[in-house]
Amino acid sequence: MHSIRQNQIIEESIKLIHTQGIQGMTIKNISNSIGLTEAAIYRHFKSKDEIISTILDDFRLDLEMTSQSILKSDSTAVDMLKNILGYMVDRFCDKPYLTSVIFSDEIFKNRQALSNKIGQLIKQNNEYFKLIIEKGQNSEEIRNDIDANDLAIIFMGSFRMVIKNWQLSNQVYSLKTKGNDIFKSLFKIISIS
């Protein structure tokens, strides 16, 4: 759990990355934006990489709790996939600037610790998608002539593309509508008719 001040620093950091890129997310800019001294920022976080690391950890843990809850439900595999994808779409609709952190290659370049964090997030998501797809294959709800891991990658790649296009368009269209259209197509592809 973070303090109110830490949450303020995290939120402002995400906004700065969104509006100015990683170069604009400096301790000086954060302190100016929230009216704290740079020393005060450093009392809460050792570096800007620690702030980004915290953002990634928070996102990963939130998604992990949601995914585990969905996995424990009695829903069908297709409904579980819809629920996880729907949750992520809702999360990005509520905080569109978060996409600038989660889907930024620039942030993770030459930062091994942060690159490892995003790698953990991708691996975790892939594992949840794979588990759900395997459940659907076992119940003959999802076609089993394609490897579950390959289907998980297809889902994650499609999701990333939908989010990235929405981000690059400055959110000019409804992510929920576009996401639903793409996901309906994906479900047609993987479902056993």
Coordinates of N, CA and C in Angstrom, one line a residue:
M1 N 0.9 -1.2 0.0 CA 0.0 0.0 0.0 C 0.9 1.2 0.0
H2 N 0.5 2.2 -0.8 CA 1.3 3.4 -0.9 C 0.7 4.5 -0.1
S3 N 1.5 5.5 0.3 CA 1.0 6.6 1.0 C 0.3 7.5 0.0
I4 N -0.5 8.5 0.5 CA -1.2 9.4 -0.4 C -0.2 10.2 -1.3
R5 N 1.0 10.6 -0.7 CA 2.0 11.3 -1.4 C 2.6 10.4 -2.5
Q6 N 2.9 9.1 -2.2 CA 3.4 8.2 -3.2 C 2.5 8.0 -4.3
N7 N 1.2 7.9 -4.0 CA 0.2 7.8 -5.1 C 0.2 9.0 -6.0
Q8 N 0.3 10.2 -5.4 CA 0.3 11.4 -6.1 C 1.6 11.5 -7.0
I9 N 2.7 11.1 -6.5 CA 3.9 11.0 -7.4 C 3.8 10.0 -8.5
I10 N 3.2 8.9 -8.2 CA 3.0 7.9 -9.3 C 2.0 8.4 -10.3
E11 N 0.9 9.0 -9.9 CA -0.1 9.5 -10.9 C 0.5 10.6 -11.8
E12 N 1.3 11.5 -11.1 CA 1.9 12.6 -11.9 C 3.0 12.1 -12.8
S13 N 3.7 11.1 -12.4 CA 4.7 10.5 -13.3 C 4.1 9.8 -14.5
I14 N 3.0 9.1 -14.3 CA 2.3 8.5 -15.5 C 1.8 9.6 -16.4
K15 N 1.3 10.7 -15.9 CA 0.8 11.8 -16.8 C 1.9 12.4 -17.5
L16 N 3.1 12.6 -16.9 CA 4.2 13.2 -17.5 C 4.8 12.3 -18.6
I17 N 4.8 11.0 -18.4 CA 5.2 10.1 -19.5 C 4.3 10.2 -20.6
H18 N 3.0 10.2 -20.3 CA 2.0 10.3 -21.4 C 2.1 11.6 -22.2
T19 N 2.3 12.7 -21.6 CA 2.3 14.0 -22.3 C 3.7 14.4 -22.9
Q20 N 4.8 13.9 -22.2 CA 6.1 14.4 -22.6 C 7.1 13.2 -22.9
G21 N 6.6 12.0 -22.7 CA 7.5 10.9 -23.0 C 8.4 10.7 -21.7
I22 N 9.2 9.6 -21.8 CA 10.1 9.3 -20.7 C 11.1 10.4 -20.4
Q23 N 11.5 11.2 -21.4 CA 12.4 12.3 -21.1 C 11.8 13.4 -20.3
G24 N 10.5 13.5 -20.4 CA 9.8 14.6 -19.6 C 9.5 14.2 -18.2
M25 N 9.7 12.9 -17.9 CA 9.4 12.4 -16.5 C 10.7 12.5 -15.8
T26 N 11.0 13.7 -15.3 CA 12.2 13.9 -14.4 C 11.7 14.2 -13.0
I27 N 12.6 14.0 -12.1 CA 12.3 14.3 -10.7 C 11.9 15.8 -10.6
K28 N 12.6 16.6 -11.3 CA 12.4 18.1 -11.3 C 10.9 18.4 -11.8
N29 N 10.5 17.8 -12.9 CA 9.2 18.0 -13.4 C 8.1 17.5 -12.5
I30 N 8.4 16.3 -11.9 CA 7.4 15.8 -11.0 C 7.3 16.7 -9.8
S31 N 8.4 17.2 -9.2 CA 8.3 18.1 -8.1 C 7.6 19.4 -8.4
N32 N 7.9 19.9 -9.6 CA 7.2 21.2 -10.0 C 5.7 21.0 -10.2
S33 N 5.3 19.8 -10.7 CA 3.9 19.5 -11.0 C 3.1 19.4 -9.7
I34 N 3.7 18.8 -8.7 CA 2.9 18.6 -7.5 C 3.3 19.5 -6.3
G35 N 4.2 20.4 -6.6 CA 4.5 21.4 -5.6 C 5.4 20.8 -4.4
L36 N 6.2 19.9 -4.7 CA 7.2 19.4 -3.7 C 8.6 19.7 -4.1
T37 N 9.5 19.7 -3.1 CA 10.9 19.8 -3.5 C 11.4 18.4 -4.1
E38 N 12.5 18.5 -4.8 CA 13.0 17.3 -5.3 C 13.4 16.3 -4.2
A39 N 14.0 16.9 -3.1 CA 14.4 16.1 -2.0 C 13.2 15.4 -1.4
A40 N 12.0 16.0 -1.4 CA 10.8 15.4 -0.9 C 10.4 14.2 -1.7
I41 N 10.6 14.3 -3.0 CA 10.3 13.2 -3.9 C 11.2 12.0 -3.6
Y42 N 12.5 12.4 -3.4 CA 13.5 11.3 -3.1 C 13.3 10.6 -1.8
R43 N 12.5 11.2 -0.9 CA 12.2 10.6 0.4 C 11.2 9.4 0.1
H44 N 10.5 9.5 -1.0 CA 9.4 8.5 -1.3 C 9.9 7.5 -2.3
F45 N 10.8 7.9 -3.2 CA 11.3 7.0 -4.2 C 12.8 7.3 -4.5
K46 N 13.6 6.3 -4.6 CA 15.1 6.6 -4.8 C 15.4 7.1 -6.2
S47 N 14.6 6.8 -7.2 CA 14.9 7.2 -8.6 C 13.6 7.2 -9.4
K48 N 13.7 7.7 -10.6 CA 12.5 7.6 -11.5 C 12.3 6.2 -11.9
D49 N 13.4 5.4 -12.0 CA 13.2 4.0 -12.4 C 12.4 3.3 -11.3
E50 N 12.6 3.6 -10.0 CA 11.8 3.0 -9.0 C 10.4 3.4 -9.1
I51 N 10.1 4.6 -9.5 CA 8.7 5.0 -9.7 C 8.1 4.2 -10.8
I52 N 8.8 4.0 -11.9 CA 8.2 3.2 -13.0 C 8.1 1.8 -12.6
S53 N 9.0 1.3 -11.9 CA 9.0 -0.1 -11.4 C 7.7 -0.3 -10.5
T54 N 7.4 0.7 -9.7 CA 6.3 0.6 -8.8 C 5.0 0.6 -9.7
I55 N 4.9 1.5 -10.7 CA 3.8 1.5 -11.6 C 3.6 0.1 -12.2
L56 N 4.6 -0.5 -12.7 CA 4.5 -1.8 -13.3 C 4.1 -2.9 -12.3
D57 N 4.7 -2.8 -11.1 CA 4.3 -3.8 -10.1 C 2.8 -3.7 -9.7
D58 N 2.4 -2.4 -9.5 CA 0.9 -2.2 -9.2 C 0.0 -2.8 -10.3
F59 N 0.4 -2.5 -11.5 CA -0.5 -3.0 -12.6 C -0.5 -4.5 -12.7
R60 N 0.7 -5.1 -12.5 CA 0.8 -6.6 -12.6 C 0.0 -7.2 -11.4
L61 N 0.2 -6.7 -10.2 CA -0.5 -7.2 -9.1 C -2.0 -7.1 -9.2
D62 N -2.5 -5.9 -9.7 CA -3.9 -5.7 -9.9 C -4.5 -6.7 -10.9
L63 N -3.7 -6.9 -12.0 CA -4.2 -7.8 -13.1 C -4.1 -9.3 -12.6
E64 N -3.1 -9.5 -11.8 CA -3.0 -10.9 -11.2 C -4.2 -11.2 -10.3
M65 N -4.6 -10.3 -9.4 CA -5.7 -10.6 -8.5 C -7.0 -10.7 -9.3
T66 N -7.2 -9.9 -10.3 CA -8.4 -10.0 -11.2 C -8.4 -11.3 -11.9
S67 N -7.3 -11.7 -12.5 CA -7.2 -12.9 -13.3 C -7.4 -14.1 -12.4
Q68 N -6.9 -14.1 -11.2 CA -7.1 -15.3 -10.3 C -8.5 -15.4 -9.9
S69 N -9.2 -14.3 -9.7 CA -10.6 -14.3 -9.4 C -11.4 -14.8 -10.5
I70 N -11.1 -14.4 -11.7 CA -11.8 -14.9 -12.9 C -11.6 -16.4 -13.1
L71 N -10.4 -16.8 -12.9 CA -10.0 -18.2 -13.0 C -10.8 -19.1 -12.0
K72 N -11.1 -18.6 -10.9 CA -11.8 -19.4 -9.8 C -13.3 -19.4 -10.1
S73 N -13.8 -18.6 -11.0 CA -15.2 -18.5 -11.3 C -15.7 -19.8 -12.0
D74 N -17.0 -20.0 -12.1 CA -17.6 -21.1 -12.8 C -17.9 -20.7 -14.3
S75 N -17.4 -19.6 -14.7 CA -17.6 -19.2 -16.1 C -17.0 -20.1 -17.1
T76 N -17.5 -20.0 -18.3 CA -16.9 -20.8 -19.4 C -15.6 -20.1 -19.8
A77 N -14.7 -20.8 -20.5 CA -13.4 -20.3 -20.9 C -13.6 -19.0 -21.7
V78 N -14.5 -19.1 -22.7 CA -14.7 -17.9 -23.5 C -15.2 -16.7 -22.7
D79 N -16.0 -16.9 -21.7 CA -16.5 -15.8 -20.8 C -15.3 -15.3 -20.0
M80 N -14.4 -16.2 -19.5 CA -13.3 -15.8 -18.8 C -12.4 -14.9 -19.6
L81 N -12.1 -15.3 -20.8 CA -11.3 -14.5 -21.7 C -12.0 -13.1 -21.9
K82 N -13.3 -13.1 -22.2 CA -14.0 -11.8 -22.3 C -13.9 -11.0 -21.1
N83 N -14.0 -11.6 -19.9 CA -13.9 -10.9 -18.6 C -12.5 -10.3 -18.4
I84 N -11.5 -11.0 -18.7 CA -10.1 -10.5 -18.5 C -9.9 -9.3 -19.5
L85 N -10.2 -9.6 -20.8 CA -10.0 -8.5 -21.8 C -10.9 -7.3 -21.5
G86 N -12.1 -7.5 -21.0 CA -13.0 -6.4 -20.7 C -12.4 -5.6 -19.5
Y87 N -11.9 -6.3 -18.5 CA -11.3 -5.7 -17.4 C -10.1 -4.8 -17.8
M88 N -9.3 -5.3 -18.7 CA -8.1 -4.5 -19.1 C -8.6 -3.3 -20.0
V89 N -9.6 -3.5 -20.8 CA -10.1 -2.4 -21.6 C -10.7 -1.3 -20.7
D90 N -11.4 -1.7 -19.7 CA -12.0 -0.8 -18.7 C -10.9 0.0 -18.0
R91 N -9.9 -0.7 -17.6 CA -8.8 -0.1 -16.9 C -8.1 1.0 -17.7
F92 N -7.9 0.7 -19.0 CA -7.2 1.7 -19.9 C -8.2 2.8 -20.2
C93 N -9.5 2.5 -20.3 CA -10.5 3.6 -20.6 C -10.5 4.6 -19.4
D94 N -10.4 4.0 -18.1 CA -10.4 4.8 -16.9 C -9.1 5.7 -16.8
K95 N -8.0 5.1 -17.2 CA -6.7 5.8 -17.2 C -6.0 5.6 -18.5
P96 N -6.4 6.3 -19.5 CA -5.8 6.2 -20.8 C -4.3 6.4 -20.8
Y97 N -3.8 7.3 -20.0 CA -2.4 7.7 -20.0 C -1.5 6.5 -19.5
L98 N -2.1 5.5 -18.8 CA -1.4 4.3 -18.4 C -0.8 3.5 -19.6
T99 N -1.5 3.6 -20.7 CA -1.0 2.9 -21.9 C 0.4 3.4 -22.3
S100 N 0.7 4.7 -22.0 CA 2.0 5.3 -22.4 C 3.1 4.6 -21.6
V101 N 2.8 4.0 -20.4 CA 3.8 3.4 -19.6 C 3.8 1.9 -20.0
I102 N 2.7 1.2 -20.0 CA 2.7 -0.2 -20.2 C 3.1 -0.6 -21.6
F103 N 2.8 0.2 -22.6 CA 3.0 -0.2 -24.0 C 4.1 0.7 -24.6
S104 N 5.1 1.2 -23.8 CA 6.2 2.0 -24.3 C 7.4 1.2 -24.4
D105 N 7.9 1.0 -25.6 CA 9.2 0.3 -25.7 C 10.4 1.2 -25.3
E106 N 10.2 2.5 -25.4 CA 11.2 3.5 -25.1 C 11.6 3.5 -23.6
I107 N 10.6 3.2 -22.8 CA 10.9 3.2 -21.3 C 11.9 2.1 -20.9
F108 N 11.7 1.0 -21.6 CA 12.4 -0.3 -21.2 C 13.7 -0.5 -21.9
K109 N 14.0 0.4 -22.9 CA 15.2 0.3 -23.6 C 16.4 0.6 -22.7
N110 N 17.4 -0.2 -22.7 CA 18.6 0.0 -21.9 C 18.4 0.1 -20.4
R111 N 17.3 -0.4 -19.9 CA 16.9 -0.5 -18.5 C 16.6 -1.9 -18.1
Q112 N 17.6 -2.7 -17.8 CA 17.4 -4.1 -17.6 C 16.3 -4.5 -16.6
A113 N 16.4 -3.8 -15.4 CA 15.5 -4.1 -14.4 C 14.0 -3.8 -14.8
L114 N 13.8 -2.7 -15.5 CA 12.4 -2.4 -16.0 C 12.0 -3.4 -17.1
S115 N 13.0 -3.7 -17.9 CA 12.7 -4.7 -19.0 C 12.3 -6.0 -18.4
N116 N 12.9 -6.4 -17.3 CA 12.6 -7.6 -16.6 C 11.2 -7.6 -16.1
K117 N 10.8 -6.4 -15.5 CA 9.5 -6.2 -15.0 C 8.4 -6.4 -16.0
I118 N 8.6 -5.8 -17.2 CA 7.6 -5.9 -18.3 C 7.6 -7.3 -18.8
G119 N 8.7 -8.0 -18.8 CA 8.8 -9.4 -19.1 C 8.0 -10.3 -18.2
Q120 N 8.0 -10.0 -16.9 CA 7.2 -10.7 -15.9 C 5.8 -10.5 -16.2
L121 N 5.4 -9.3 -16.5 CA 4.0 -8.9 -16.8 C 3.5 -9.7 -18.0
I122 N 4.3 -9.7 -19.0 CA 3.9 -10.4 -20.2 C 3.8 -11.9 -20.0
K123 N 4.8 -12.5 -19.3 CA 4.8 -13.9 -18.9 C 3.5 -14.3 -18.1
Q124 N 3.2 -13.4 -17.1 CA 2.1 -13.7 -16.2 C 0.8 -13.7 -17.1
N125 N 0.6 -12.7 -17.9 CA -0.6 -12.6 -18.7 C -0.7 -13.8 -19.7
N126 N 0.4 -14.1 -20.3 CA 0.4 -15.3 -21.2 C 0.0 -16.6 -20.5
E127 N 0.5 -16.7 -19.2 CA 0.2 -17.9 -18.5 C -1.3 -18.0 -18.2
Y128 N -1.9 -16.9 -17.8 CA -3.4 -16.8 -17.5 C -4.2 -17.1 -18.7
F129 N -3.8 -16.5 -19.8 CA -4.5 -16.8 -21.1 C -4.4 -18.2 -21.5
K130 N -3.2 -18.8 -21.4 CA -2.9 -20.2 -21.7 C -3.8 -21.1 -20.8
L131 N -3.8 -20.9 -19.5 CA -4.6 -21.7 -18.6 C -6.1 -21.7 -19.0
I132 N -6.6 -20.5 -19.3 CA -8.0 -20.4 -19.7 C -8.3 -21.1 -21.0
I133 N -7.4 -20.9 -22.0 CA -7.6 -21.6 -23.3 C -7.5 -23.1 -23.1
E134 N -6.6 -23.6 -22.3 CA -6.5 -25.0 -22.1 C -7.8 -25.5 -21.5
K135 N -8.3 -24.8 -20.6 CA -9.6 -25.2 -19.9 C -10.7 -25.3 -21.0
G136 N -10.7 -24.3 -21.9 CA -11.7 -24.3 -23.0 C -11.4 -25.4 -24.0
Q137 N -10.2 -25.8 -24.2 CA -9.9 -26.9 -25.1 C -10.3 -28.2 -24.5
N138 N -10.1 -28.4 -23.2 CA -10.5 -29.6 -22.5 C -12.0 -29.8 -22.4
S139 N -12.7 -28.7 -22.4 CA -14.2 -28.7 -22.3 C -14.8 -28.7 -23.7
E140 N -13.9 -28.7 -24.7 CA -14.3 -28.7 -26.2 C -15.1 -27.4 -26.5
E141 N -14.7 -26.3 -25.8 CA -15.3 -25.0 -26.1 C -14.4 -24.3 -27.1
I142 N -13.1 -24.5 -27.0 CA -12.1 -23.8 -27.8 C -11.4 -24.9 -28.6
R143 N -11.2 -24.6 -29.9 CA -10.6 -25.5 -30.8 C -9.2 -26.0 -30.2
N144 N -8.9 -27.2 -30.4 CA -7.6 -27.7 -29.8 C -6.6 -28.1 -30.9
D145 N -6.9 -27.8 -32.1 CA -5.9 -28.1 -33.2 C -4.8 -27.0 -33.3
I146 N -4.9 -26.0 -32.4 CA -3.8 -25.0 -32.3 C -3.4 -25.0 -30.8
D147 N -2.1 -24.9 -30.7 CA -1.5 -24.9 -29.3 C -2.0 -23.8 -28.5
A148 N -2.3 -24.1 -27.2 CA -2.9 -23.1 -26.3 C -1.9 -21.9 -26.1
N149 N -0.6 -22.1 -26.1 CA 0.3 -21.0 -26.0 C 0.3 -20.1 -27.2
D150 N 0.2 -20.7 -28.4 CA 0.1 -19.9 -29.6 C -1.2 -19.1 -29.6
L151 N -2.3 -19.7 -29.2 CA -3.6 -18.9 -29.1 C -3.4 -17.8 -28.0
A152 N -2.7 -18.0 -26.9 CA -2.5 -17.0 -25.9 C -1.7 -15.8 -26.5
I153 N -0.7 -16.1 -27.3 CA 0.1 -15.1 -27.9 C -0.7 -14.3 -29.0
I154 N -1.6 -15.0 -29.7 CA -2.5 -14.3 -30.7 C -3.4 -13.3 -30.0
F155 N -4.0 -13.8 -28.8 CA -4.9 -12.9 -28.1 C -4.1 -11.7 -27.5
M156 N -2.9 -11.9 -26.9 CA -2.2 -10.8 -26.4 C -1.7 -9.9 -27.4
G157 N -1.2 -10.4 -28.6 CA -0.8 -9.6 -29.7 C -1.9 -8.7 -30.2
S158 N -3.1 -9.3 -30.4 CA -4.2 -8.6 -30.9 C -4.6 -7.5 -29.9
F159 N -4.6 -7.8 -28.6 CA -5.0 -6.8 -27.6 C -4.0 -5.7 -27.7
R160 N -2.7 -6.0 -27.7 CA -1.7 -4.9 -27.8 C -1.9 -4.0 -29.0
M161 N -2.2 -4.6 -30.1 CA -2.4 -3.8 -31.3 C -3.6 -2.9 -31.2
V162 N -4.7 -3.4 -30.6 CA -5.9 -2.6 -30.4 C -5.6 -1.4 -29.5
I163 N -4.9 -1.7 -28.4 CA -4.5 -0.6 -27.5 C -3.6 0.4 -28.1
K164 N -2.5 -0.1 -28.8 CA -1.5 0.8 -29.4 C -2.2 1.7 -30.4
N165 N -3.0 1.1 -31.3 CA -3.7 2.0 -32.3 C -4.6 3.0 -31.6
W166 N -5.3 2.6 -30.6 CA -6.1 3.6 -29.8 C -5.2 4.7 -29.2
Q167 N -4.1 4.3 -28.6 CA -3.2 5.2 -28.0 C -2.7 6.2 -29.1
L168 N -2.2 5.7 -30.2 CA -1.6 6.5 -31.3 C -2.7 7.5 -31.9
S169 N -3.9 7.1 -31.9 CA -5.0 7.9 -32.4 C -5.4 9.0 -31.4
N170 N -4.8 9.1 -30.3 CA -5.2 10.0 -29.2 C -6.6 9.7 -28.7
Q171 N -6.9 8.4 -28.7 CA -8.2 8.0 -28.2 C -9.4 8.6 -28.8
V172 N -9.3 8.7 -30.2 CA -10.4 9.4 -30.9 C -11.7 8.5 -31.1
Y173 N -11.5 7.2 -30.8 CA -12.7 6.3 -31.0 C -12.8 5.5 -29.7
S174 N -13.9 4.8 -29.6 CA -14.2 4.1 -28.4 C -13.4 2.8 -28.4
L175 N -12.6 2.7 -27.4 CA -11.8 1.5 -27.2 C -12.7 0.3 -26.9
K176 N -13.7 0.5 -26.2 CA -14.6 -0.6 -25.8 C -15.3 -1.2 -27.1
T177 N -15.7 -0.3 -28.0 CA -16.4 -0.7 -29.2 C -15.4 -1.4 -30.1
K178 N -14.3 -0.8 -30.3 CA -13.2 -1.4 -31.2 C -12.7 -2.7 -30.6
G179 N -12.5 -2.7 -29.3 CA -12.0 -4.0 -28.7 C -13.1 -5.1 -28.8
N180 N -14.3 -4.8 -28.6 CA -15.4 -5.8 -28.7 C -15.5 -6.3 -30.1
D181 N -15.3 -5.5 -31.1 CA -15.4 -6.0 -32.5 C -14.2 -6.9 -32.8
I182 N -13.0 -6.6 -32.4 CA -11.8 -7.4 -32.6 C -12.0 -8.7 -31.8
F183 N -12.4 -8.6 -30.5 CA -12.5 -9.8 -29.7 C -13.6 -10.8 -30.2
K184 N -14.7 -10.2 -30.7 CA -15.7 -11.1 -31.3 C -15.1 -11.9 -32.5
S185 N -14.3 -11.2 -33.3 CA -13.7 -12.0 -34.4 C -12.7 -13.0 -33.9
L186 N -12.0 -12.7 -32.8 CA -11.0 -13.7 -32.2 C -11.8 -14.9 -31.7
F187 N -12.9 -14.6 -31.0 CA -13.7 -15.7 -30.5 C -14.3 -16.6 -31.6
K188 N -14.7 -16.0 -32.7 CA -15.2 -16.8 -33.8 C -14.1 -17.7 -34.3
I189 N -12.8 -17.2 -34.4 CA -11.7 -18.0 -34.9 C -11.4 -19.2 -34.0
I190 N -11.4 -19.0 -32.6 CA -11.0 -20.0 -31.7 C -12.1 -21.0 -31.3
S191 N -13.4 -20.5 -31.4 CA -14.5 -21.3 -30.9 C -14.8 -22.5 -31.7
I192 N -15.2 -23.6 -31.1 CA -15.7 -24.7 -31.8 C -17.2 -24.5 -32.1
S193 N -17.6 -24.5 -33.3 CA -19.0 -24.2 -33.7 C -19.9 -25.4 -33.4

